[in-house]
Coordinates of C-alpha atoms and ligand atoms in Angstrom, one line a residue:
M1 CA 4.0 3.1 -18.4
Q2 CA 5.2 5.7 -16.0
T3 CA 8.4 7.5 -16.9
F4 CA 11.3 7.2 -14.5
A5 CA 13.7 10.1 -14.3
V6 CA 16.0 11.6 -11.7
H7 CA 16.6 15.3 -12.5
P8 CA 19.3 17.5 -11.0
F9 CA 17.8 20.1 -8.6
E10 CA 18.7 23.6 -7.5
A11 CA 19.8 23.6 -3.8
A12 CA 18.0 26.3 -1.8
E13 CA 20.0 29.6 -2.0
N14 CA 19.9 30.1 1.8
A15 CA 20.9 26.5 2.6
Q16 CA 23.9 27.5 4.6
A17 CA 22.0 30.0 6.7
I18 CA 19.3 27.4 7.4
R19 CA 21.9 24.9 8.5
Q20 CA 23.6 27.3 10.8
D21 CA 20.3 28.4 12.4
L22 CA 19.2 24.8 12.9
R23 CA 22.5 23.7 14.4
A24 CA 22.2 26.6 16.9
F25 CA 18.7 25.4 17.7
L26 CA 19.9 21.8 18.2
A27 CA 22.8 22.9 20.4
E28 CA 20.2 24.4 22.7
H29 CA 17.3 21.9 22.5
Q30 CA 18.5 18.5 21.5
P31 CA 18.5 16.1 24.5
Q32 CA 22.0 14.8 25.2
D33 CA 20.8 11.7 26.9
D34 CA 21.3 8.1 25.7
P35 CA 23.3 8.2 22.5
V36 CA 21.5 5.1 21.2
R37 CA 18.4 7.3 20.7
R38 CA 20.3 9.1 17.9
A39 CA 20.0 5.9 15.8
N40 CA 16.7 5.5 13.9
C41 CA 15.8 8.8 15.5
W42 CA 12.7 9.5 13.4
T43 CA 10.9 6.9 15.5
E44 CA 12.0 8.5 18.8
F45 CA 9.1 10.3 20.5
D46 CA 10.0 13.4 22.5
P47 CA 7.0 15.8 22.8
A48 CA 9.1 18.5 24.5
F49 CA 11.5 18.5 21.6
S50 CA 8.7 18.5 19.0
K51 CA 7.1 21.5 20.7
A52 CA 10.3 23.5 20.7
L53 CA 10.9 22.6 17.1
G54 CA 7.3 23.7 16.2
A55 CA 7.8 27.0 18.1
A56 CA 10.9 27.6 16.1
G57 CA 9.0 27.2 12.8
Y58 CA 10.5 23.9 11.7
I59 CA 7.3 21.9 11.4
G60 CA 4.6 22.6 8.7
M61 CA 7.2 24.6 6.9
L62 CA 5.4 24.5 3.5
W63 CA 1.9 25.1 4.9
P64 CA 0.0 28.3 4.6
E65 CA 0.5 30.7 7.5
N66 CA -3.2 30.8 8.3
Y67 CA -3.0 27.2 9.3
G68 CA 0.1 27.7 11.5
G69 CA 2.5 27.0 8.6
H70 CA 5.5 29.0 7.5
E71 CA 5.3 29.1 3.7
R72 CA 8.8 28.1 3.1
G73 CA 10.1 26.1 0.0
P74 CA 10.4 22.3 -0.3
L75 CA 14.1 22.3 -0.6
E76 CA 14.4 24.5 2.4
R77 CA 12.4 22.0 4.3
Y78 CA 14.5 19.2 2.9
I79 CA 17.6 20.8 4.4
V80 CA 15.9 21.0 7.8
L81 CA 14.9 17.3 7.7
E82 CA 18.4 16.4 6.7
E83 CA 20.0 18.3 9.5
L84 CA 17.6 16.9 12.1
L85 CA 18.2 13.3 11.0
A86 CA 22.0 13.8 10.6
A87 CA 22.1 15.1 14.2
G88 CA 19.9 12.2 15.4
A89 CA 17.3 14.5 16.8
P90 CA 14.2 12.8 18.4
V91 CA 11.6 13.9 15.8
G92 CA 9.3 10.8 16.0
A93 CA 6.3 12.5 17.8
H94 CA 5.4 14.9 15.0
W95 CA 7.1 13.2 12.0
I96 CA 4.0 11.6 10.4
A97 CA 1.8 14.6 10.9
D98 CA 4.4 16.9 9.3
R99 CA 5.4 14.5 6.5
Q100 CA 2.0 13.0 5.5
T101 CA -1.2 13.9 7.4
G102 CA -0.8 17.6 7.1
P103 CA 0.0 17.6 3.3
L104 CA -2.9 15.2 2.8
L105 CA -5.3 17.5 4.6
L106 CA -4.0 20.4 2.4
R107 CA -4.7 18.3 -0.7
Y108 CA -8.0 16.6 0.2
G109 CA -9.2 17.9 3.6
T110 CA -12.1 20.2 4.3
E111 CA -11.6 23.7 5.7
G112 CA -12.9 22.4 9.1
Q113 CA -10.3 19.6 9.2
R114 CA -7.5 21.9 8.3
E115 CA -8.5 24.4 11.0
K116 CA -8.9 21.6 13.6
Y117 CA -5.6 19.8 13.0
L118 CA -3.0 21.8 11.1
P119 CA -2.2 24.5 13.7
G120 CA -1.6 21.8 16.4
F121 CA 0.5 19.7 13.9
A122 CA 2.6 22.7 13.0
A123 CA 3.1 23.7 16.7
G124 CA 4.4 20.2 17.4
T125 CA 1.7 19.6 20.0
M126 CA -0.7 17.3 18.1
Y127 CA 0.4 14.1 16.4
A128 CA -1.1 11.7 13.9
C129 CA -0.6 8.0 13.0
I130 CA -1.1 5.9 9.8
G131 CA -3.9 3.3 9.9
L132 CA -3.3 1.1 6.9
S133 CA -2.1 -2.4 8.0
E134 CA -4.5 -4.9 9.6
P135 CA -4.1 -8.5 10.6
G136 CA -4.1 -10.2 7.2
S137 CA -3.8 -6.9 5.3
G138 CA -0.2 -5.8 5.1
S139 CA 1.3 -6.0 1.6
D140 CA -2.2 -6.9 0.4
L141 CA -3.6 -3.5 1.5
A142 CA -6.6 -3.8 -0.8
S143 CA -8.0 -6.5 1.5
V144 CA -8.6 -4.1 4.5
R145 CA -11.8 -5.1 6.4
T146 CA -12.2 -2.3 9.0
S147 CA -15.5 -0.8 8.1
A148 CA -17.3 2.5 8.2
R149 CA -21.1 2.4 8.2
R150 CA -23.1 5.5 7.5
T151 CA -25.6 6.7 10.2
D152 CA -27.7 9.9 10.5
N153 CA -24.9 11.6 12.6
G154 CA -21.9 10.4 10.6
W155 CA -20.2 7.0 10.6
V156 CA -19.6 4.1 12.9
I157 CA -16.2 2.4 12.7
N158 CA -15.5 -1.3 13.5
G159 CA -12.4 -3.3 13.0
Q160 CA -8.7 -3.4 13.9
K161 CA -5.4 -1.9 12.7
V162 CA -2.0 -3.2 13.6
W163 CA 1.6 -2.1 13.7
T164 CA 0.4 1.5 14.1
T165 CA 3.5 3.5 14.9
G166 CA 2.9 6.2 17.5
A167 CA -0.9 5.5 18.0
H168 CA -0.3 5.6 21.8
I169 CA 0.9 9.3 21.6
S170 CA -1.2 10.4 18.6
H171 CA -4.3 12.5 18.7
A172 CA -5.8 11.1 15.5
M173 CA -5.3 8.3 13.0
L174 CA -5.7 8.6 9.3
A175 CA -7.3 5.3 8.6
L176 CA -8.1 3.5 5.3
V177 CA -11.4 1.7 5.8
R178 CA -14.1 0.0 3.8
S179 CA -17.0 2.5 3.6
E180 CA -19.2 0.6 1.1
E181 CA -20.6 -2.7 2.4
G182 CA -19.9 -5.7 0.1
S183 CA -17.2 -3.8 -1.9
E184 CA -14.1 -5.6 -2.9
R185 CA -10.4 -4.7 -3.2
Q186 CA -9.6 -1.1 -4.1
A187 CA -13.2 -0.1 -4.6
G188 CA -15.4 1.2 -1.8
L189 CA -12.5 2.4 0.5
S190 CA -12.4 5.8 2.1
Q191 CA -10.0 7.7 4.4
F192 CA -11.2 9.0 7.8
L193 CA -9.3 11.0 10.4
I194 CA -10.4 9.4 13.6
D195 CA -9.8 11.1 17.0
L196 CA -8.2 8.4 19.2
D197 CA -9.8 9.6 22.4
L198 CA -13.2 8.6 21.2
P199 CA -15.2 5.9 23.1
G200 CA -14.7 2.5 21.6
V201 CA -11.1 3.0 20.6
T202 CA -8.6 0.7 22.4
I203 CA -4.9 1.0 21.9
R204 CA -2.6 -1.9 22.9
P205 CA 1.2 -1.7 22.8
I206 CA 3.2 -4.1 20.7
I207 CA 6.8 -4.4 22.1
D208 CA 9.3 -4.9 19.3
M209 CA 12.2 -7.4 19.5
F210 CA 14.5 -4.5 20.8
G211 CA 12.2 -4.2 23.8
T212 CA 10.8 -0.8 22.9
H213 CA 7.3 0.4 22.4
H214 CA 6.8 2.2 19.1
F215 CA 3.9 0.5 17.5
N216 CA 0.5 -0.7 18.6
E217 CA -2.7 -2.6 17.8
V218 CA -5.7 -0.3 17.6
F219 CA -9.3 -1.7 18.0
F220 CA -12.4 0.1 16.9
E221 CA -15.7 -1.0 18.5
D222 CA -18.7 1.0 17.4
V223 CA -16.7 4.2 17.3
E224 CA -19.0 7.0 16.3
I225 CA -17.4 9.7 14.2
P226 CA -19.0 12.8 12.6
H227 CA -19.5 13.3 8.8
G228 CA -16.7 15.8 9.0
A229 CA -14.2 13.0 9.7
L230 CA -14.3 11.8 6.1
V231 CA -11.1 13.0 4.3
G232 CA -11.6 13.7 0.6
A233 CA -14.2 11.9 -1.5
E234 CA -16.1 8.8 -0.3
G235 CA -14.8 5.7 -2.2
E236 CA -11.6 7.5 -3.2
G237 CA -9.5 6.2 -0.3
W238 CA -7.3 3.9 -2.4
K239 CA -6.2 6.7 -4.7
Q240 CA -5.7 9.1 -1.9
A241 CA -3.7 6.7 0.3
T242 CA -1.4 5.6 -2.5
A243 CA -0.7 9.2 -3.5
E244 CA 0.4 9.7 0.1
L245 CA 2.9 6.9 -0.1
A246 CA 5.3 8.9 -2.4
L247 CA 5.6 11.3 0.5
E248 CA 6.3 8.4 2.9
R249 CA 8.8 6.6 0.8
S250 CA 11.2 9.1 -0.7
G251 CA 12.4 11.4 2.2
P252 CA 15.9 11.6 3.7
E253 CA 14.7 9.3 6.5
R254 CA 15.1 6.4 4.0
Y255 CA 18.9 6.7 4.0
L256 CA 19.7 8.7 7.2
S257 CA 18.2 6.4 9.9
S258 CA 21.7 4.9 10.5
H259 CA 23.6 8.1 10.0
A260 CA 24.6 8.4 13.7
L261 CA 26.6 5.2 13.3
L262 CA 28.5 6.4 10.3
V263 CA 29.4 9.7 12.0
E264 CA 30.5 7.8 15.1
L265 CA 32.7 5.5 13.0
I266 CA 34.4 8.5 11.4
D267 CA 34.9 10.3 14.8
S268 CA 36.2 7.3 16.6
A269 CA 38.5 6.2 13.8
G270 CA 40.2 9.6 13.7
P271 CA 42.8 10.8 11.1
D272 CA 44.9 7.7 11.4
A273 CA 42.1 5.2 10.6
P274 CA 43.2 1.9 9.1
P275 CA 42.9 1.5 5.3
E276 CA 39.9 -0.9 5.5
V277 CA 37.9 1.7 7.6
V278 CA 38.9 4.5 5.2
A279 CA 37.7 2.4 2.2
T280 CA 34.4 1.5 3.9
V281 CA 33.7 5.1 4.8
G282 CA 34.5 6.2 1.3
R283 CA 32.1 3.6 -0.2
L284 CA 29.3 4.3 2.2
V285 CA 29.5 8.0 1.8
S286 CA 29.5 7.8 -2.0
E287 CA 26.4 5.6 -1.9
M288 CA 24.7 7.9 0.6
W289 CA 25.5 10.9 -1.6
T290 CA 23.9 9.2 -4.6
L291 CA 20.8 8.4 -2.6
R292 CA 20.6 12.0 -1.5
Q293 CA 20.6 13.2 -5.1
M294 CA 17.8 10.8 -5.9
S295 CA 15.7 11.7 -2.8
M296 CA 16.1 15.5 -3.4
S297 CA 15.1 15.0 -7.0
V298 CA 11.9 13.3 -5.8
A299 CA 11.3 16.1 -3.3
A300 CA 11.5 18.6 -6.2
K301 CA 9.0 16.5 -8.3
L302 CA 6.6 16.4 -5.4
A303 CA 6.9 20.1 -5.0
G304 CA 6.1 20.5 -8.7
G305 CA 2.8 18.7 -8.3
E306 CA 4.0 15.4 -9.9
D307 CA 3.4 11.9 -8.4
P308 CA 6.8 10.2 -8.7
A309 CA 5.6 6.9 -7.2
V310 CA 8.2 4.8 -9.1
E311 CA 11.1 7.1 -8.2
A312 CA 9.9 7.2 -4.5
S313 CA 9.8 3.3 -4.5
I314 CA 13.3 3.2 -5.9
V315 CA 14.6 5.6 -3.3
K316 CA 13.1 3.6 -0.5
D317 CA 14.3 0.2 -1.8
L318 CA 17.9 1.4 -2.4
G319 CA 17.8 3.4 0.8
N320 CA 16.7 0.4 2.9
T321 CA 19.4 -1.8 1.2
F322 CA 22.0 0.8 2.0
E323 CA 20.8 1.2 5.6
Q324 CA 20.8 -2.6 6.2
E325 CA 24.2 -3.0 4.7
L326 CA 25.8 -0.1 6.7
P327 CA 26.0 -1.7 10.2
L328 CA 27.2 -5.0 8.6
A329 CA 29.9 -3.2 6.6
I330 CA 31.0 -1.3 9.7
Q331 CA 31.0 -4.4 11.9
A332 CA 33.3 -6.1 9.4
V333 CA 36.0 -3.4 9.8
V334 CA 35.9 -2.4 13.4
D335 CA 37.2 -4.4 16.4
A336 CA 34.1 -3.8 18.6
D337 CA 32.5 -6.2 21.0
L338 CA 28.8 -5.5 20.8
A339 CA 28.6 -5.7 24.6
D340 CA 31.3 -2.9 24.9
D341 CA 30.3 0.3 26.7
T342 CA 31.4 2.6 23.8
V343 CA 29.0 4.7 21.8
L344 CA 30.2 3.0 18.6
A345 CA 29.4 -0.5 20.0
K346 CA 26.0 0.6 21.3
L347 CA 25.0 2.2 18.0
L348 CA 26.2 -0.8 16.1
A349 CA 24.4 -3.3 18.3
T350 CA 21.2 -1.2 18.0
L351 CA 21.3 -0.9 14.3
L352 CA 22.1 -4.5 13.7
Q353 CA 18.9 -5.3 15.6
V354 CA 16.5 -2.7 14.3
S355 CA 17.6 -2.4 10.6
P356 CA 15.9 -5.6 9.4
S357 CA 12.6 -3.8 10.0
F358 CA 13.6 -1.0 7.6
S359 CA 12.6 -3.0 4.5
L360 CA 9.3 -3.8 6.1
R361 CA 7.9 -0.5 7.4
G362 CA 6.4 1.7 4.7
G363 CA 6.0 -1.1 2.3
T364 CA 8.2 -4.2 1.9
R365 CA 11.1 -4.6 -0.5
E366 CA 9.3 -7.2 -2.6
I367 CA 6.2 -5.0 -2.9
L368 CA 8.3 -2.0 -3.9
R369 CA 10.1 -4.0 -6.5
G370 CA 6.7 -5.0 -7.9
I371 CA 5.6 -1.4 -8.1
I372 CA 8.9 -0.4 -9.8
A373 CA 8.5 -3.3 -12.3
R374 CA 4.9 -2.3 -13.1
G375 CA 5.8 1.3 -13.4
L376 CA 8.4 0.5 -16.0
G377 CA 5.9 -1.6 -17.9
L378 CA 7.5 -5.0 -17.0
R379 CA 4.4 -6.7 -15.6
Ligands
FAD401 C1 8.7 -0.7 12.3 C2 7.4 -0.8 11.6 C3 6.5 0.2 11.6 C4 5.3 0.1 11.0 N1 4.4 1.2 11.1 C5 3.2 1.1 10.5 C6 2.2 2.1 10.7 O1 2.5 3.1 11.3 N2 1.0 2.0 10.1 C7 0.7 0.9 9.3 O2 -0.4 0.9 8.8 N3 1.6 -0.1 9.2 C8 2.8 -0.1 9.7 N4 3.7 -1.1 9.6 C9 3.3 -2.3 8.9 C10 4.0 -2.5 7.6 O3 3.4 -1.6 6.6 C11 3.7 -4.0 7.2 O4 4.5 -4.8 8.1 C12 4.1 -4.3 5.8 O5 3.3 -3.6 4.8 C13 4.1 -5.8 5.5 O6 2.9 -6.3 5.8 P1 2.8 -7.6 6.7 O7 3.6 -7.4 8.0 O8 1.3 -8.0 6.9 O9 3.5 -8.8 5.9 P2 3.0 -9.6 4.7 O10 2.2 -8.7 3.8 O11 2.3 -10.8 5.3 O12 4.3 -10.0 4.0 C14 5.2 -11.0 4.5 C15 6.3 -11.2 3.5 O13 5.8 -11.7 2.3 C16 6.2 -10.8 1.2 N5 5.1 -10.7 0.2 C17 3.8 -10.4 0.5 N6 3.1 -10.3 -0.6 C18 4.0 -10.5 -1.7 C19 3.8 -10.6 -3.1 N7 2.7 -10.4 -3.7 N8 5.0 -10.8 -3.8 C20 6.2 -11.0 -3.2 N9 6.3 -11.0 -1.9 C21 5.3 -10.8 -1.1 C22 6.5 -9.5 1.8 O14 7.3 -8.7 1.1 C23 7.1 -9.9 3.2 O15 8.5 -10.1 3.0 C24 5.0 -1.0 10.2 C25 5.9 -2.1 10.2 C26 7.1 -2.0 10.8 C27 8.1 -3.1 10.7

């Protein structure tokens, strides 16, 4: 049984200075266009913003300097993420490379892979996407069928991924594929970093119910990749991919996607807010604060080399629940017509429509609860 513990953490000593510097950066570089883009902002792609953020040293903050990183501490990075999300900055283009693909390459990648990708990731000019889900392989990830067959020159990839966020702007996909013919379930899977400009790769947009293009279908037809595209050990893909999920599930994006709406509620309500608004704000902020403590505790564990899969799943499940409840709780206490031209109404309408997906992306609520139960020895 895995232990479950949320420990207090030491905030970074220079937290206030980091916040001030970042706020000055945002005042200069954050686009002031459509306020709705501030909601769910870690899926908003803005390559110019990512490039400016990279140049200022806010991407790849933990990575070694020789790969373009900045060798800062994990809790310093946490503060940066928190500020970016709280401000609703459009961080989607580089988000996955910074959060997941870069750290995975530092843990399992070859020297060649690190040199090829990490400097571009840290500069905010190269992006990566996650190739896990396939038609018929979502929650049941161990049923992936996309295959890699070994050749003299490397591997040939065939198959299809789906719901791939950002594939259309990404340079590479970190894909989980079946590298051993005839293998079943978790065995015989490997991870490959596949350049998406290779012949045989087709990326087709999927338009979500909000009318926007964030995710895609990606088809691989006899795509030839070199030996050097294998990440980590052949056949160890399941272990590597699941280790990566703790990075994906526990960050501040799991409770700050809807933050722009909460801030707008407070700003628009002003000092004479009605009691029901005050009570709702108080409750939401206290829940958010608890989630923050839990998420930072997981960040500290990850930084200490632990694999807090259960804690990360709890943060994501509670964070998703909070973020889905937030627009409903606000709708119940404000007198806003969703067709109104106010920022509050626009943010509310947006989050009411997009928040149902929060408990699907990154692993569904039911699957997370199964992981938590198993981790606590209940199944
Ligand atoms: C906005 C968004 C972005 C995404 N981005 C990516 C991405 O970049 N890369 C990527 O690989 N994938 C991505 N996904 C896909 C996401 O990971 C899957 O949608 C998710 O894992 C669920 O898989 P599925 O859609 O096939 O649903 P299914 O697995 O078919 O599940 C359908 C429902 O059945 C429930 N269910 C399934 N199995 C069980 C079980 N054993 N016990 C109890 N309940 C169960 C699920 O919880 C769910 O409610 C994204 C999804 C969304 C919504």
